[in-house]
XYZ file of C-alpha atoms in Angstrom:
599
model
C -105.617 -117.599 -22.956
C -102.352 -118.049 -21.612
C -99.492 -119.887 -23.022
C -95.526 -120.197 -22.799
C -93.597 -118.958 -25.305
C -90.186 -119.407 -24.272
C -88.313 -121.390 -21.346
C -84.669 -121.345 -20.765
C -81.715 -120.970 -17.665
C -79.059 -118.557 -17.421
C -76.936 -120.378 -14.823
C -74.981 -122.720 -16.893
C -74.115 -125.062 -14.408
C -76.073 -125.900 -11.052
C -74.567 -125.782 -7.907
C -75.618 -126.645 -4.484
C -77.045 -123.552 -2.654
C -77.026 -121.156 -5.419
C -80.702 -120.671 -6.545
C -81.719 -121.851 -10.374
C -84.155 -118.645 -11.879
C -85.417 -119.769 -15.098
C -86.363 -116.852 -17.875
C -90.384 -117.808 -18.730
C -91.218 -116.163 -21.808
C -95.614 -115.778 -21.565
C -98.105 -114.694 -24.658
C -101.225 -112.879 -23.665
C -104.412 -113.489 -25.117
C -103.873 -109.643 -26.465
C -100.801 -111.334 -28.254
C -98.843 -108.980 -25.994
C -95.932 -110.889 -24.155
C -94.346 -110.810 -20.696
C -92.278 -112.205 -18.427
C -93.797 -111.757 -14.925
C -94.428 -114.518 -12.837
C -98.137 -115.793 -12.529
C -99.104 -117.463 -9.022
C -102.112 -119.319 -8.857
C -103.372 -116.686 -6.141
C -103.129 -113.949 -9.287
C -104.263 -115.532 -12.625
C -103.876 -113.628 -15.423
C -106.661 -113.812 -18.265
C -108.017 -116.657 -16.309
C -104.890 -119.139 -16.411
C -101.796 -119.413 -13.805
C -98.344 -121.219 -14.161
C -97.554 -124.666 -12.442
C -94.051 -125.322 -11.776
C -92.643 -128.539 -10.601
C -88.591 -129.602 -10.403
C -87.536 -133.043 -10.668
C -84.361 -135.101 -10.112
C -83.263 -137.017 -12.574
C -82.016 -140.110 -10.861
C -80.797 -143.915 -11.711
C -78.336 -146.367 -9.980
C -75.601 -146.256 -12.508
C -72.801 -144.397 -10.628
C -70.668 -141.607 -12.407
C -67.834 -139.984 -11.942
C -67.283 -136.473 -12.497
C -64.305 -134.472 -13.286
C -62.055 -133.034 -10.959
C -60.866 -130.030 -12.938
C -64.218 -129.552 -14.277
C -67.161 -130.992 -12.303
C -69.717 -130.503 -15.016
C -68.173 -132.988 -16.941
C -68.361 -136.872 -16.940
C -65.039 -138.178 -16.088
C -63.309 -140.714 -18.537
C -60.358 -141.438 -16.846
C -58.848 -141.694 -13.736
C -54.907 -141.514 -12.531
C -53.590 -144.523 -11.155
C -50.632 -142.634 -9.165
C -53.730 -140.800 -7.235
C -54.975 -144.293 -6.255
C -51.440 -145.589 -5.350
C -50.753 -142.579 -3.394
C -54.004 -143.222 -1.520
C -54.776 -139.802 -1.953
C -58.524 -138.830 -2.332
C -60.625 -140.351 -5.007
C -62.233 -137.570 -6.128
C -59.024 -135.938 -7.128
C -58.283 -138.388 -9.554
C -60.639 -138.148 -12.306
C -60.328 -136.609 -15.344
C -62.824 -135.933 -18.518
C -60.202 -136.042 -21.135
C -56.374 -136.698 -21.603
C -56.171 -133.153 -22.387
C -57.304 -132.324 -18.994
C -55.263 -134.309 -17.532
C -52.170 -133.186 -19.392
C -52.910 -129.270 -18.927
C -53.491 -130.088 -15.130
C -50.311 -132.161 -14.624
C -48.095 -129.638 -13.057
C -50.160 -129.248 -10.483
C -51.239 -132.546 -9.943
C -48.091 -133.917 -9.584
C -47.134 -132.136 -6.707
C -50.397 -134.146 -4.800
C -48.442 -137.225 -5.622
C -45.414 -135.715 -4.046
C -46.991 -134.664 -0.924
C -48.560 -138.021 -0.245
C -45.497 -139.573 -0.320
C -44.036 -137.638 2.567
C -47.394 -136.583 4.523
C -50.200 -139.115 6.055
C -52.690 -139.983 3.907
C -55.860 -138.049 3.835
C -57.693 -140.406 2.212
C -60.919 -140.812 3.244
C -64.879 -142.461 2.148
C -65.783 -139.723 -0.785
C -68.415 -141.801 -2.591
C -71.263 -139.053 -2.253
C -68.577 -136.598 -3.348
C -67.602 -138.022 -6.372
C -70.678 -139.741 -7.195
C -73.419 -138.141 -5.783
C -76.300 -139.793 -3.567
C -77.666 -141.743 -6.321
C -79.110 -144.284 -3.501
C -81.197 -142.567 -1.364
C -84.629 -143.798 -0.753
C -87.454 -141.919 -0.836
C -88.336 -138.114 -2.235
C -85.009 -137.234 -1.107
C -86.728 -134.326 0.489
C -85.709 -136.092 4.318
C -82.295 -136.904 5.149
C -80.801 -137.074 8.154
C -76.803 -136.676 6.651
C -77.964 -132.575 5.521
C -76.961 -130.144 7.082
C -79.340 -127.752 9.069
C -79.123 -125.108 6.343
C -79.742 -127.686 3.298
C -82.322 -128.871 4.841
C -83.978 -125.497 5.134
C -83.910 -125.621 1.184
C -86.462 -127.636 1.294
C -88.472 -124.510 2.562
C -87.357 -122.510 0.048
C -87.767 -124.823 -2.503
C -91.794 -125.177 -1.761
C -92.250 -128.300 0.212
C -94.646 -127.923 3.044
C -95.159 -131.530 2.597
C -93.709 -134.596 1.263
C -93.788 -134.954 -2.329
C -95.689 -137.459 -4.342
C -93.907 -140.687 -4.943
C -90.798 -140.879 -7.449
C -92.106 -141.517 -11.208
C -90.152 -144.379 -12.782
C -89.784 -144.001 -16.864
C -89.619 -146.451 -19.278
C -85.876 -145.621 -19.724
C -85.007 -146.893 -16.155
C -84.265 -143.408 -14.497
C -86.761 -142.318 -11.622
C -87.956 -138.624 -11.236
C -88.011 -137.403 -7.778
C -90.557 -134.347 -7.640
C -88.381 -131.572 -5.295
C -89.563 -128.168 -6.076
C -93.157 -126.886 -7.094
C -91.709 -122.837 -6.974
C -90.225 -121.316 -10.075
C -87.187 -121.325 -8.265
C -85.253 -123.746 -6.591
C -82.013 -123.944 -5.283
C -79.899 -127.190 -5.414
C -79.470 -129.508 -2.548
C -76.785 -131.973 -1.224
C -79.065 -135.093 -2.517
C -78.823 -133.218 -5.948
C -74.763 -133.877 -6.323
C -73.977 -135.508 -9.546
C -77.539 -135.803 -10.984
C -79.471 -133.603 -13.867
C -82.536 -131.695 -13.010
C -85.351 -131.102 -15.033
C -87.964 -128.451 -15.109
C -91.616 -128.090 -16.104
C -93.343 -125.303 -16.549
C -97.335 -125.392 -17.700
C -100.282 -122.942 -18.423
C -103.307 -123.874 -15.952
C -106.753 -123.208 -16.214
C -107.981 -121.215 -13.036
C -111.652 -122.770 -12.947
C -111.004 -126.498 -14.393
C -107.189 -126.943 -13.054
C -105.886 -128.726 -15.675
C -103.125 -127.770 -17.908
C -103.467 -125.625 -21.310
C -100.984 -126.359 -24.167
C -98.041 -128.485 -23.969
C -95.943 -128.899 -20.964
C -92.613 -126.750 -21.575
C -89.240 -128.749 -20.127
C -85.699 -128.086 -19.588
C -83.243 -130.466 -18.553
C -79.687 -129.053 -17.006
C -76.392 -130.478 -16.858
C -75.343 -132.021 -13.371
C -75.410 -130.660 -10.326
C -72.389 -129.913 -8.380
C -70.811 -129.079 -5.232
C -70.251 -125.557 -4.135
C -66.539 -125.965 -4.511
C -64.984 -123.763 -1.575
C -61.534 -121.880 -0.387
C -59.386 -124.541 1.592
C -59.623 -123.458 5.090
C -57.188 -120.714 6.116
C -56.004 -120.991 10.088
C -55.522 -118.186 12.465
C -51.941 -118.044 13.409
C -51.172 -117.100 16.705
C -48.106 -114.329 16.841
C -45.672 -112.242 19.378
C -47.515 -108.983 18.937
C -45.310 -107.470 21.474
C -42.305 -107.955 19.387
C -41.954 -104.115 18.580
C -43.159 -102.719 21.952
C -41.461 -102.586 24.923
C -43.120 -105.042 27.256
C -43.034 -102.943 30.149
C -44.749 -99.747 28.441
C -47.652 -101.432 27.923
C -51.205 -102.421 29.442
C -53.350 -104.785 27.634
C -56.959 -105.069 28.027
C -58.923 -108.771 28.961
C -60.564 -108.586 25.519
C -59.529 -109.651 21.770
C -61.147 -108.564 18.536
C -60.982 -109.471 15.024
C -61.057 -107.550 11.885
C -61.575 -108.260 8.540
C -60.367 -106.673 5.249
C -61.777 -107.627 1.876
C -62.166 -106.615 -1.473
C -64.837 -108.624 -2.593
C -64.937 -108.135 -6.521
C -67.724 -105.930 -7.950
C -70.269 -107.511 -10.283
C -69.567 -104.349 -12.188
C -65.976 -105.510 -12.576
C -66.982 -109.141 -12.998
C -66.242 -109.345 -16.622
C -66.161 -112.203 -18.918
C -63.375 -110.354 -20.660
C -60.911 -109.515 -18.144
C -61.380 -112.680 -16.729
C -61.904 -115.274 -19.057
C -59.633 -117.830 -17.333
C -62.588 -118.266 -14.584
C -65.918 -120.531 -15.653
C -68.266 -118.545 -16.436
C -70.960 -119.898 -14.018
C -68.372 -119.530 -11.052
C -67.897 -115.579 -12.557
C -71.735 -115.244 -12.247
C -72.992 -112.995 -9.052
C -75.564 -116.136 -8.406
C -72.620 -118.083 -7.467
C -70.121 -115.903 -6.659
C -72.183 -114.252 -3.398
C -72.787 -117.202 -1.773
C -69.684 -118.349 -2.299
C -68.036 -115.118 -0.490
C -70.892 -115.053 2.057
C -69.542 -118.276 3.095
C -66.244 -117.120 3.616
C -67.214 -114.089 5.314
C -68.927 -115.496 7.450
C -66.978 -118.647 8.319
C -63.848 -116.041 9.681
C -66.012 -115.298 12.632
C -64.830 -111.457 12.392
C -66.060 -109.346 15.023
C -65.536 -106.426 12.243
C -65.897 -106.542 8.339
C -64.388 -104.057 5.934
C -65.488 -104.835 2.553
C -64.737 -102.954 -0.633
C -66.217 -102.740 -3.682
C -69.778 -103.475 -2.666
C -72.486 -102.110 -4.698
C -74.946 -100.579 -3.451
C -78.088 -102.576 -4.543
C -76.016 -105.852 -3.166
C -75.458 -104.233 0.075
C -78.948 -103.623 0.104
C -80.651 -106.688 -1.192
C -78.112 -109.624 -0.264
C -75.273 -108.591 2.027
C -77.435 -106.357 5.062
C -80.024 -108.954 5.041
C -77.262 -111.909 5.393
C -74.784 -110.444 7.347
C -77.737 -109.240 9.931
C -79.053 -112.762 10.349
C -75.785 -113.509 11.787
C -75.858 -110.962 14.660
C -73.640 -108.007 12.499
C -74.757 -104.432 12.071
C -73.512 -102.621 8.581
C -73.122 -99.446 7.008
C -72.725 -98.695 3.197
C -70.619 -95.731 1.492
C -70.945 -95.616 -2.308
C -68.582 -94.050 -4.334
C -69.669 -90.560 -5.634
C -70.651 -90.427 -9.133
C -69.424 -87.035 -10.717
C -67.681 -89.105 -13.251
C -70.752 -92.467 -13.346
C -72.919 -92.802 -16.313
C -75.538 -95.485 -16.111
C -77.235 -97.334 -13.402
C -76.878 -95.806 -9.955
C -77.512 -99.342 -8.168
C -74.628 -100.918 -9.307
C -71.711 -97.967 -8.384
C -69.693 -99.626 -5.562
C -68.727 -98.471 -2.514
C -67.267 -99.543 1.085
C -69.380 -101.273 3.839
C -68.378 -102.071 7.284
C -69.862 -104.798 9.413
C -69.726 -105.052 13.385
C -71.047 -107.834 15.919
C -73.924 -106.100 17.879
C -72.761 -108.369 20.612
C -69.923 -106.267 20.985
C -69.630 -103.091 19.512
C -72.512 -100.365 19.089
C -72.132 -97.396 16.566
C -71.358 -94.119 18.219
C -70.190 -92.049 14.906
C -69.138 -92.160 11.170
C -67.710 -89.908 9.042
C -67.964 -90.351 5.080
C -64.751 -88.936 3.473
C -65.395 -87.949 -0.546
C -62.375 -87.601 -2.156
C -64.087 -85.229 -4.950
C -64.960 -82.627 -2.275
C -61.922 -82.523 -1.052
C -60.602 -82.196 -4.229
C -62.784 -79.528 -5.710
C -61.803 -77.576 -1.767
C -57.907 -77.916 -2.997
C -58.521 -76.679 -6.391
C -60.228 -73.651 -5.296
C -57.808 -72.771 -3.235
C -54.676 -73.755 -4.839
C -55.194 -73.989 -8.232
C -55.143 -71.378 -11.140
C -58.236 -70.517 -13.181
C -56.996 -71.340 -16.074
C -55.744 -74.855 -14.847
C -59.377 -75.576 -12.884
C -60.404 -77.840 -15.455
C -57.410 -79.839 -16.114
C -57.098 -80.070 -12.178
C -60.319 -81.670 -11.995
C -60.274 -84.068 -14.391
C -57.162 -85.337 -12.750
C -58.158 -84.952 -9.505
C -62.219 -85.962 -9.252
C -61.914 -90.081 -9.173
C -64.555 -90.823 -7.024
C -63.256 -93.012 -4.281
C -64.577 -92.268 -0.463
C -63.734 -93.734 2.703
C -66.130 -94.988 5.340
C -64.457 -94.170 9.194
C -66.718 -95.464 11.813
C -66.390 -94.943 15.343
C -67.392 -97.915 17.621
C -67.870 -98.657 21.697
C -67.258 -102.196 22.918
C -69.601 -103.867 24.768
C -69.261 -105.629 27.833
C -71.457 -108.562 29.037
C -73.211 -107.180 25.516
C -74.137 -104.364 27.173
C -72.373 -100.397 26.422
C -70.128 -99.346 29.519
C -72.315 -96.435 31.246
C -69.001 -94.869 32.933
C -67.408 -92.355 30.241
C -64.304 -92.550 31.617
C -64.139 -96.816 31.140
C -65.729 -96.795 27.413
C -63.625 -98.185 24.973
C -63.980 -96.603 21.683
C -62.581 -97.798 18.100
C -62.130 -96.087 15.007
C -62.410 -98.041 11.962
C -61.280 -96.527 8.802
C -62.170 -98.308 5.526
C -61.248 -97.355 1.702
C -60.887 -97.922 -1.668
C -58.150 -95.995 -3.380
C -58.795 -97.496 -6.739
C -56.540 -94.726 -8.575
C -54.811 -95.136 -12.460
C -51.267 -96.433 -11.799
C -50.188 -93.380 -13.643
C -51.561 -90.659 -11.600
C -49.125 -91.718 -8.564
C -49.823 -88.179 -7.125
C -53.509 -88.414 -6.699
C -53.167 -91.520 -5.162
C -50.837 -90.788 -2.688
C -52.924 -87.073 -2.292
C -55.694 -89.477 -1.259
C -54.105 -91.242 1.514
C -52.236 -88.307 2.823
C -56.506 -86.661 3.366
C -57.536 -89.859 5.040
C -54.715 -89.823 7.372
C -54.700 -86.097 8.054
C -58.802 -86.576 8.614
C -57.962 -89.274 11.236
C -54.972 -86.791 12.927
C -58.097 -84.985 13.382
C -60.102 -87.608 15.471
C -57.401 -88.770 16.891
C -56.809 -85.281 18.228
C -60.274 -84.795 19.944
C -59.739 -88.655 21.513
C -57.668 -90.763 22.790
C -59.002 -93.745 20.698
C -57.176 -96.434 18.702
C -57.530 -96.828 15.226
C -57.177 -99.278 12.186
C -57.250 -98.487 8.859
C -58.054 -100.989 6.581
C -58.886 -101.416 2.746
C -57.506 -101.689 -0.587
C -54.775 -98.866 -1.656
C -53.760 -100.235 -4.570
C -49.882 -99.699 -3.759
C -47.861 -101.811 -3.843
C -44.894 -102.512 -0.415
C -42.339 -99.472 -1.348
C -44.647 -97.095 -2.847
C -45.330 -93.707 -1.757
C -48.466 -94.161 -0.384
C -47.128 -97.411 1.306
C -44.666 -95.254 2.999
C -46.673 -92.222 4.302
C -48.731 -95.425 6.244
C -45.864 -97.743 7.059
C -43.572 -95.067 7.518
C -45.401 -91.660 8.600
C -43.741 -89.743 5.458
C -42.612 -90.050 2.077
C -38.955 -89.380 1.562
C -38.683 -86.230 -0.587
C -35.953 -88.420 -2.943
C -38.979 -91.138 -3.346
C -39.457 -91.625 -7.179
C -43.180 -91.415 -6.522
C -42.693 -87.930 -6.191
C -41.290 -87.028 -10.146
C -45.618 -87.178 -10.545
C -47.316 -84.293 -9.673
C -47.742 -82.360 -12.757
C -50.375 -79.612 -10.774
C -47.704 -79.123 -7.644
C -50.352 -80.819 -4.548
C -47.038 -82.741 -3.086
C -45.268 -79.187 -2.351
C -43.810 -79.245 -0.041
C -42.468 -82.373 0.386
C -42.315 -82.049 4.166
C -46.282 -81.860 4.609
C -46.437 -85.457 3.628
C -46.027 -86.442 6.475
C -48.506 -87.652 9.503
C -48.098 -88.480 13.852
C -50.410 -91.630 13.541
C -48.087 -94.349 15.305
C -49.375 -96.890 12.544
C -47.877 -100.294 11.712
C -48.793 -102.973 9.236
C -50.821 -105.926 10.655
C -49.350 -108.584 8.674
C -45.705 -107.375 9.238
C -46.263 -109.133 13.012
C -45.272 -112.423 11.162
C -41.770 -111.052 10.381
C -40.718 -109.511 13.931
C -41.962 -113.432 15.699
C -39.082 -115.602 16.166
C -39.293 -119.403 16.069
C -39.171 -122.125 13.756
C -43.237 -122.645 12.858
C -43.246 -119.594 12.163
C -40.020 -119.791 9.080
C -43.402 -120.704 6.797
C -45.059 -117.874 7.059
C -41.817 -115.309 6.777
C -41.253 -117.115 3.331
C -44.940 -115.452 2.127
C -43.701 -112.014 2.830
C -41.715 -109.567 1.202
C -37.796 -109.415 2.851
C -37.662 -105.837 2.457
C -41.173 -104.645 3.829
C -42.242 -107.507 5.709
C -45.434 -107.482 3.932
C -47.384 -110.332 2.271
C -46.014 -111.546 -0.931
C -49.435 -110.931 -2.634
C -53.137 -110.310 -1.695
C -53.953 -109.524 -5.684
C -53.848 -112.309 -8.266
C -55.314 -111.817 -11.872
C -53.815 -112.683 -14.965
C -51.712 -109.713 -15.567
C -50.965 -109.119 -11.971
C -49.638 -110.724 -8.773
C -48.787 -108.439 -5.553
C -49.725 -106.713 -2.314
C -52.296 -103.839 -2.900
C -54.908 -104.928 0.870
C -53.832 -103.986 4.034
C -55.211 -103.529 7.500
C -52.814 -101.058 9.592
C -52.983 -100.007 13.482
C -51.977 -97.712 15.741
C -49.343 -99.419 17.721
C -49.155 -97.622 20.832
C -53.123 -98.614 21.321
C -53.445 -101.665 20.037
C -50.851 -105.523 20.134
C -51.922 -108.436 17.515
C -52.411 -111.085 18.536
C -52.963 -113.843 15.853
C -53.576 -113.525 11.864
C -54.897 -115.401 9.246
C -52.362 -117.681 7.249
C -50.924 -116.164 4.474
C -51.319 -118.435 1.101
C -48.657 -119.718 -0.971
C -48.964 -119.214 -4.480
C -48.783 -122.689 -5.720
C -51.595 -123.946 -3.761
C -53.706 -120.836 -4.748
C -53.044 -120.747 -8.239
C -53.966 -123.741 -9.164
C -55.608 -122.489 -12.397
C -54.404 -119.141 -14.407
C -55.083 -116.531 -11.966
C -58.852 -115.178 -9.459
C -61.711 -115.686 -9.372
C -61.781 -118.954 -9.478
C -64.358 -121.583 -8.423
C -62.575 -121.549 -5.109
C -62.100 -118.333 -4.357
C -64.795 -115.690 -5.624
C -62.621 -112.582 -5.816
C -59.679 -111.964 -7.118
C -58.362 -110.123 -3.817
C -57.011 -112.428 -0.908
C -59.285 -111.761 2.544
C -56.951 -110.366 5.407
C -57.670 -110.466 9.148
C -56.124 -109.322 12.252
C -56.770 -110.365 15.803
C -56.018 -107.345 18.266
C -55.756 -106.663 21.699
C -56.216 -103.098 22.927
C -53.764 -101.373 25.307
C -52.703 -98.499 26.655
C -49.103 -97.068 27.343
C -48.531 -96.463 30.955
C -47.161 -93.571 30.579
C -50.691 -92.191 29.228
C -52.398 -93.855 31.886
């Protein structure tokens, strides 16, 4: 026979949309053990699981914590209800939590007393639906894509009716799959789940029923909405040397945190169940997809992710991808998890034409063998091989959704995304890196007249050398970047240097005038008119993410709200619950134009 050895959850806390996967441990009658799943449609040695989820449900109300949502709150601030300011906001599970969170929580206080009140009814947030009537399965309040958890979750039909225990809570039966994921109805109540060896020929049970209870459910928490802010992208071009197009695009730059790089360790500050990839990818699925981007660069995607969760996702709502994964000269272990760069586009409005995979290692091994001494080789390519790549991707817009048939009309766009995830020592491979991407896009946009955008995360800082060959077009042969090149591939200082007309998205906000816009010039940097930050971990806060463009092709139009740090850091440092990576998500609205003088 069959029975259960072991039951237990590895998600720590459950939270609406993220699915629950519990470990089943099973014996064999050959005393051998596994942990494969057995449907009823496949019994093994005659037996077959039976799963069934329950919520654990009662009419006694209870708060949770604000901080820390798993936790029954205890007390609640009485300057949160005088300020009228949300109710949810004001509980806490102990005076510790309350003390430790104080900074930040005072400044609520002091924005409520010089902003209308936001206060609104936030019973079910706070407290859960501990009313409803019925399974729970059927509400009308869900949304269309919790109720299609109740798909996912195994319920073709209504369940049976709720069991009431002697203890006074009632058991709602609202899964029958080893998996389920979490509702809405679920906020602020404890599931439980049973698992149970079946006979195949007499359907009833074999051993004892195995049980696990979890801790509350709560709500995805999610980034505070981030508005697109409408600027003068004409500020730098002379009005009169320019042609726009009828059509806008959007574009997307995001480094979306590796699972790889995920650690408990490095980032201890975040709760370990919103650190976990469960959590985490729906989390930044939501995000992604709620900026509406026509175009998605995303770095640091592995490649079993972009495979299993992000293609599948991203192509249900209407976007086409492509995947580049980091070489792996220097990898050791499994293949599936190196991470790479993927770029998304609507198929509404762009269709691929071409794409070019840049490796970084073959272009290095190509320098080394020409440039290098023998008896340096090795040195040279242990400093040189790093693995990083860069996806460029030409696309055609559409029109009416459909390609333009007349050559001479099309509209084509180069996309260039990359990860230049280089040691802050070696400063010259770094900036050896950019100077081959750009010199590989001289070369496209030599055989076309085609804008381009270059997007991704260089880790450089505003001022670096790398910052200036984009920003800039060359590196100033006094630049202290420069001392760094122990093997001589800077030399001469005069090659670093490129005829790509680009300019930094985000530095639109500092070249608009007026006085809404004084905000958003406070969030960049006064001497590079970049943003303030886009990187914020424990050890450090700055600009690394950037998406540049060639101006003399291409005016912005609007861009996404920069974020101050004191209402992002809330906590120590990302990820946090809020926001799943520890990079900030950039995007660019463009127009495309032509100079007349071209024309």
């Amino acid at each position: 026979m069959v029975s259960v050895l072991r039951v237990h959850l590895p998600t720590e806390i459950p939270i609406v949309g993220c699915e629950l996967t519990p470990y089943v441990l099973l014996r064999r009658a050959d005393k051998t053990v596994t942990t494969d799943d057995v449907p009823e449609t496949s019994p093994l040695d005659g037996h077959y699981l039976r799963y069934k989820w329950y919520r654990v449900q009662s009419d006694k109300k209870v708060a949770v914590c604000s901080i820390h949502p798993s936790e029954q709150a205890t007390l609640q601030c009485l300057g949160c209800v005088k300020a009228r300011l949300p109710v949810a906001k004001s509980y806490h599970c102990t005076p510790k939590c309350f003390s430790d969170a104080w900074q930040h929580h005072r400044v609520l206080h002091d924005r409520a007393a010089s902003a209308p009140t936001e206060n609104g009814n936030e019973d079910e947030e706070v407290f859960g639906r501990f009313n409803s009537s019925g399974s729970g399965v059927s509400n009308s309040s869900l949304s269309a894509s919790t109720s299609s958890a109740s798909l996912i979750n195994g319920s073709a039909s209504p369940y049976p009716a709720a069991i009431t225990q002697k203890s006074g809570e009632i058991w709602y039966e609202v899964g029958h799959c080893k998996t389920y994921t979490p509702t809405a109805d679920d906020i602020g109540h404890v599931l439980k789940f049973e698992c149970v060896a079946i006979d195949a020929e007499t359907k009833l049970p074999v051993g004892h029923v195995n049980t696990i209870l979890t801790s509350r459910v709560i709500p995805a928490p999610s980034p505070t909405p981030r508005q697109l802010i409408p600027v003068d992208g004409m500020g730098h071009l002379d009005a009169d040397g320019c042609i726009t197009s009828s059509g806008t695009f959007t574009v997307l730059s995001y480094n979306i945190l590796s699972e790889a790089y995920a650690s408990n360790d490095l980032h201890n500050y975040c709760p370990s169940w919103a650190l976990s990839w469960t959590y985490r990818r729906q989390n930044l699925l939501r995000e992604i997809v709620g900026y509406c981007a026509d175009i998605i660069c995303l770095q640091e995607v592995q490649s079993d992710h972009y495979e299993e969760f992000f293609a599948p996702e991203l192509d249900k709502h209407g976007y086409h991808g492509l995947h580049k994964r980091k070489t792996n000269e220097i990898y050791s272990g499994n293949t599936n998890t190196i991470d790479g760069c993927a770029t998304f586009f609507r198929r509404d409005r762009f269709s691929h034409v071409k794409k070019y995979e840049v490796e970084f290692n073959k272009a290095a091994q190509s320098l080394i063998d020409a440039m290098i001494p023998t008896t340096q080789k090795k040195t040279a390519l242990n400093r040189l091989v790093k693995d990083n790549v860069a996806l460029i991707v030409v696309l055609e817009a559409k029109v009416n959704n459909q390609p333009v048939d007349n050559a001479g009309k099309r509209q084509l766009l180069c996309v260039a995304n990359t990860h230049v995830n280089v040691h802050q020592d070696l400063k010259d491979v770094k900036l050896w890196q950019v100077h081959t991407l750009l010199k590989g896009l001289e070369k496209i946009a030599a055989s076309a007249d085609i804008p381009m955008l270059v997007c991704g995360d260089f880790n450089s800082v505003p001022g670096s050398a790398p910052h200036a060959l984009l920003a800039m077009g060359k590196v100033d042969s006094s630049h202290p970047d420069l001392a760094v090149d122990p093997l001589n591939i800077l030399r001469p200082h005069s090659k670093l240097a490129h005829q790509l007309p680009l300019v930094s998205a985000y530095s639109s906000f500092a070249r608009t005038a007026g006085l809404g816009f004084e905000l958003h010039k406070r969030r960049l940097d006064g001497g590079t008119n970049e943003p303030l930050f886009t990187n914020v971990t424990r050890d450090f806060i700055g600009t690394i993410d950037y998406i540049f463009y060639t101006a003399d092709s291409l005016v912005v139009e609007s861009l996404l709200e920069l974020l101050d740090e004191e209402r992002l850091r809330k906590d120590t440092a990302l990820p946090s619950p809020e926001w799943s990576s520890d990079h900030i998500a950039l995007l660019a609205e463009f127009r495309c134009c032509k100079n007349k003088s071209r024309s």
